Amino acid sequence: DTTRYSIAAGIQAMCHQPELLGLMKDEPVTQVTADEIIRWASPASYFRRTATQDFEIHGKTIKKGDKVLLWFISGNRDETVFDNPFQVDLARTPNRHLAFGQGGPHVCLGMWLARLEVRLLFEEFSKRVKRVEQTGPEQFLRSNFVCGLKNLPVRVTLN
């Protein structure tokens, strides 16, 4: 599900930033492109964990047993980490987005497949499509865990 929501968000980004489609036509669609679309989409909104020991982060003390949330969608728009975080930049490098976790035991096992699916879809999409326009208001899922487009009416003009 998260991959399809990333793809939908990428198509919506093309509607708001029409130059993205042209960039994909001019340059090969790469893993960098896929990572930026996935960063932009941030389909998993957050994860909650329970601290197993006391620790300090950013001047705050977290006690063993405290519940801790990582808001992926917020971290992926962090202005101290990303230049122009509210814009899709298909050449963004480095792109240390949080969408797959940052390694360790909780890293997303499907990240390589997700990157491949997003890359291939936009590679083929950009070959066949001249223009994509949003024709009505989008509808998001009603969920506090998954950030995804439920409905995105678009008009596609083929090459």
Tab-separated table of C-alpha atoms in Angstrom:
chain	number	residue	atom	x	y	z
A	1	ASP	CA	0.000	0.000	0.000
A	2	THR	CA	2.730	2.487	0.859
A	3	THR	CA	4.260	2.130	-2.612
A	4	ARG	CA	0.994	2.913	-4.371
A	5	TYR	CA	0.525	5.954	-2.142
A	6	SER	CA	4.037	7.098	-3.062
A	7	ILE	CA	3.178	6.728	-6.744
A	8	ALA	CA	-0.069	8.694	-6.345
A	9	ALA	CA	1.786	11.450	-4.467
A	10	GLY	CA	4.386	11.554	-7.248
A	11	ILE	CA	1.675	12.031	-9.850
A	12	GLN	CA	0.097	14.760	-7.727
A	13	ALA	CA	3.511	16.438	-7.452
A	14	MET	CA	3.691	16.426	-11.272
A	15	CYS	CA	0.364	18.249	-11.349
A	16	HIS	CA	1.702	20.987	-9.052
A	17	GLN	CA	5.235	21.020	-10.501
A	18	PRO	CA	4.760	20.278	-14.234
A	19	GLU	CA	8.511	20.558	-14.841
A	20	LEU	CA	8.996	17.229	-13.032
A	21	LEU	CA	7.627	15.271	-15.971
A	22	GLY	CA	10.001	17.087	-18.326
A	23	LEU	CA	12.943	16.369	-16.036
A	24	MET	CA	12.050	12.683	-16.046
A	25	LYS	CA	11.898	12.724	-19.855
A	26	ASP	CA	15.283	14.491	-20.142
A	27	GLU	CA	17.224	12.528	-17.539
A	28	PRO	CA	17.058	8.857	-16.604
A	29	VAL	CA	14.689	8.073	-13.764
A	30	THR	CA	16.983	6.759	-11.039
A	31	GLN	CA	16.882	5.592	-7.460
A	32	VAL	CA	17.505	9.251	-6.515
A	33	THR	CA	14.217	10.108	-8.243
A	34	ALA	CA	12.390	7.280	-6.484
A	35	ASP	CA	13.791	8.260	-3.080
A	36	GLU	CA	12.664	11.860	-3.540
A	37	ILE	CA	9.148	10.808	-4.499
A	38	ILE	CA	9.020	8.486	-1.491
A	39	ARG	CA	10.362	11.263	0.784
A	40	TRP	CA	7.732	13.611	-0.559
A	41	ALA	CA	4.931	11.073	-0.099
A	42	SER	CA	5.983	9.848	3.365
A	43	PRO	CA	3.188	7.249	3.275
A	44	ALA	CA	3.863	5.910	6.770
A	45	SER	CA	3.108	8.886	9.014
A	46	TYR	CA	4.709	7.668	12.212
A	47	PHE	CA	6.003	4.732	14.217
A	48	ARG	CA	5.755	4.365	17.980
A	49	ARG	CA	8.293	2.573	20.096
A	50	THR	CA	8.837	2.032	23.818
A	51	ALA	CA	12.191	3.132	25.230
A	52	THR	CA	14.123	0.146	26.604
A	53	GLN	CA	16.527	2.358	28.563
A	54	ASP	CA	16.917	5.960	29.673
A	55	PHE	CA	18.522	8.264	27.102
A	56	GLU	CA	18.803	11.923	26.196
A	57	ILE	CA	18.035	13.441	22.806
A	58	HIS	CA	17.967	17.128	21.886
A	59	GLY	CA	18.197	18.092	25.548
A	60	LYS	CA	15.211	15.957	26.551
A	61	THR	CA	15.411	12.917	28.789
A	62	ILE	CA	13.488	9.846	27.725
A	63	LYS	CA	12.927	7.317	30.509
A	64	LYS	CA	12.791	3.552	30.126
A	65	GLY	CA	9.177	2.630	29.360
A	66	ASP	CA	8.297	6.018	27.807
A	67	LYS	CA	6.432	5.924	24.511
A	68	VAL	CA	8.332	7.623	21.703
A	69	LEU	CA	6.957	8.634	18.291
A	70	LEU	CA	8.902	9.213	15.115
A	71	TRP	CA	6.843	11.374	12.759
A	72	PHE	CA	8.258	10.447	9.350
A	73	ILE	CA	6.219	13.083	7.573
A	74	SER	CA	7.647	15.815	9.811
A	75	GLY	CA	11.229	14.536	9.643
A	76	ASN	CA	11.013	14.360	5.854
A	77	ARG	CA	10.087	18.069	5.754
A	78	ASP	CA	12.738	19.179	8.274
A	79	GLU	CA	14.129	22.496	7.042
A	80	THR	CA	17.370	21.915	8.954
A	81	VAL	CA	17.984	18.748	6.915
A	82	PHE	CA	16.422	19.451	3.498
A	83	ASP	CA	16.688	22.547	1.316
A	84	ASN	CA	13.191	23.492	0.099
A	85	PRO	CA	11.610	20.501	1.858
A	86	PHE	CA	8.114	21.303	0.566
A	87	GLN	CA	9.213	20.984	-3.069
A	88	VAL	CA	10.009	17.819	-4.981
A	89	ASP	CA	13.649	17.980	-6.139
A	90	LEU	CA	14.435	14.979	-8.338
A	91	ALA	CA	18.177	15.622	-8.011
A	92	ARG	CA	18.189	15.876	-4.195
A	93	THR	CA	21.413	14.366	-2.899
A	94	PRO	CA	22.105	13.390	-0.302
A	95	ASN	CA	18.566	12.426	0.565
A	96	ARG	CA	18.610	10.949	4.074
A	97	HIS	CA	14.842	10.729	4.247
A	98	LEU	CA	13.248	8.716	7.005
A	99	ALA	CA	10.628	6.836	4.983
A	100	PHE	CA	12.374	3.472	5.363
A	101	GLY	CA	13.853	4.068	8.788
A	102	GLN	CA	17.572	4.631	9.177
A	103	GLY	CA	18.820	1.075	9.424
A	104	GLY	CA	18.945	-1.229	12.395
A	105	PRO	CA	16.300	-3.770	13.334
A	106	HIS	CA	13.389	-1.562	12.232
A	107	VAL	CA	14.519	-0.748	8.691
A	108	CYS	CA	11.879	-1.416	6.037
A	109	LEU	CA	12.483	-4.808	4.452
A	110	GLY	CA	10.590	-3.798	1.327
A	111	MET	CA	12.603	-0.657	0.583
A	112	TRP	CA	14.479	-2.086	-2.409
A	113	LEU	CA	11.286	-3.351	-4.014
A	114	ALA	CA	9.511	-0.044	-3.304
A	115	ARG	CA	12.340	1.945	-4.899
A	116	LEU	CA	12.327	-0.356	-7.928
A	117	GLU	CA	8.550	-0.145	-8.398
A	118	VAL	CA	8.477	3.654	-8.076
A	119	ARG	CA	11.470	4.083	-10.385
A	120	LEU	CA	10.088	1.765	-13.083
A	121	LEU	CA	6.601	3.231	-12.987
A	122	PHE	CA	7.831	6.809	-13.423
A	123	GLU	CA	10.376	5.731	-16.034
A	124	GLU	CA	7.587	4.239	-18.166
A	125	PHE	CA	5.066	6.965	-17.280
A	126	SER	CA	7.442	9.714	-18.423
A	127	LYS	CA	8.023	7.959	-21.775
A	128	ARG	CA	4.319	7.840	-22.594
A	129	VAL	CA	2.802	10.969	-21.051
A	130	LYS	CA	3.049	14.510	-22.364
A	131	ARG	CA	1.123	16.220	-19.563
A	132	VAL	CA	-0.796	15.365	-16.405
A	133	GLU	CA	-3.277	17.773	-14.818
A	134	GLN	CA	-5.315	17.485	-11.656
A	135	THR	CA	-8.980	17.948	-12.582
A	136	GLY	CA	-10.596	18.045	-9.157
A	137	PRO	CA	-9.905	17.987	-5.449
A	138	GLU	CA	-7.948	15.080	-4.049
A	139	GLN	CA	-9.241	12.926	-1.232
A	140	PHE	CA	-6.914	11.534	1.398
A	141	LEU	CA	-7.393	8.349	3.363
A	142	ARG	CA	-8.999	8.831	6.715
A	143	SER	CA	-6.096	7.503	8.748
A	144	ASN	CA	-3.672	8.805	11.314
A	145	PHE	CA	-1.112	6.145	10.370
A	146	VAL	CA	-1.036	6.081	6.559
A	147	CYS	CA	-0.804	9.273	4.545
A	148	GLY	CA	-2.207	8.403	1.166
A	149	LEU	CA	-4.369	9.675	-1.627
A	150	LYS	CA	-7.625	7.787	-1.882
A	151	ASN	CA	-8.774	9.647	-4.969
A	152	LEU	CA	-6.824	11.895	-7.346
A	153	PRO	CA	-8.746	12.926	-10.456
A	154	VAL	CA	-6.314	13.678	-13.283
A	155	ARG	CA	-6.313	14.192	-17.037
A	156	VAL	CA	-3.402	12.592	-18.836
A	157	THR	CA	-2.295	13.730	-22.288
A	158	LEU	CA	-0.311	11.042	-24.088
A	159	ASN	CA	2.681	11.695	-26.337
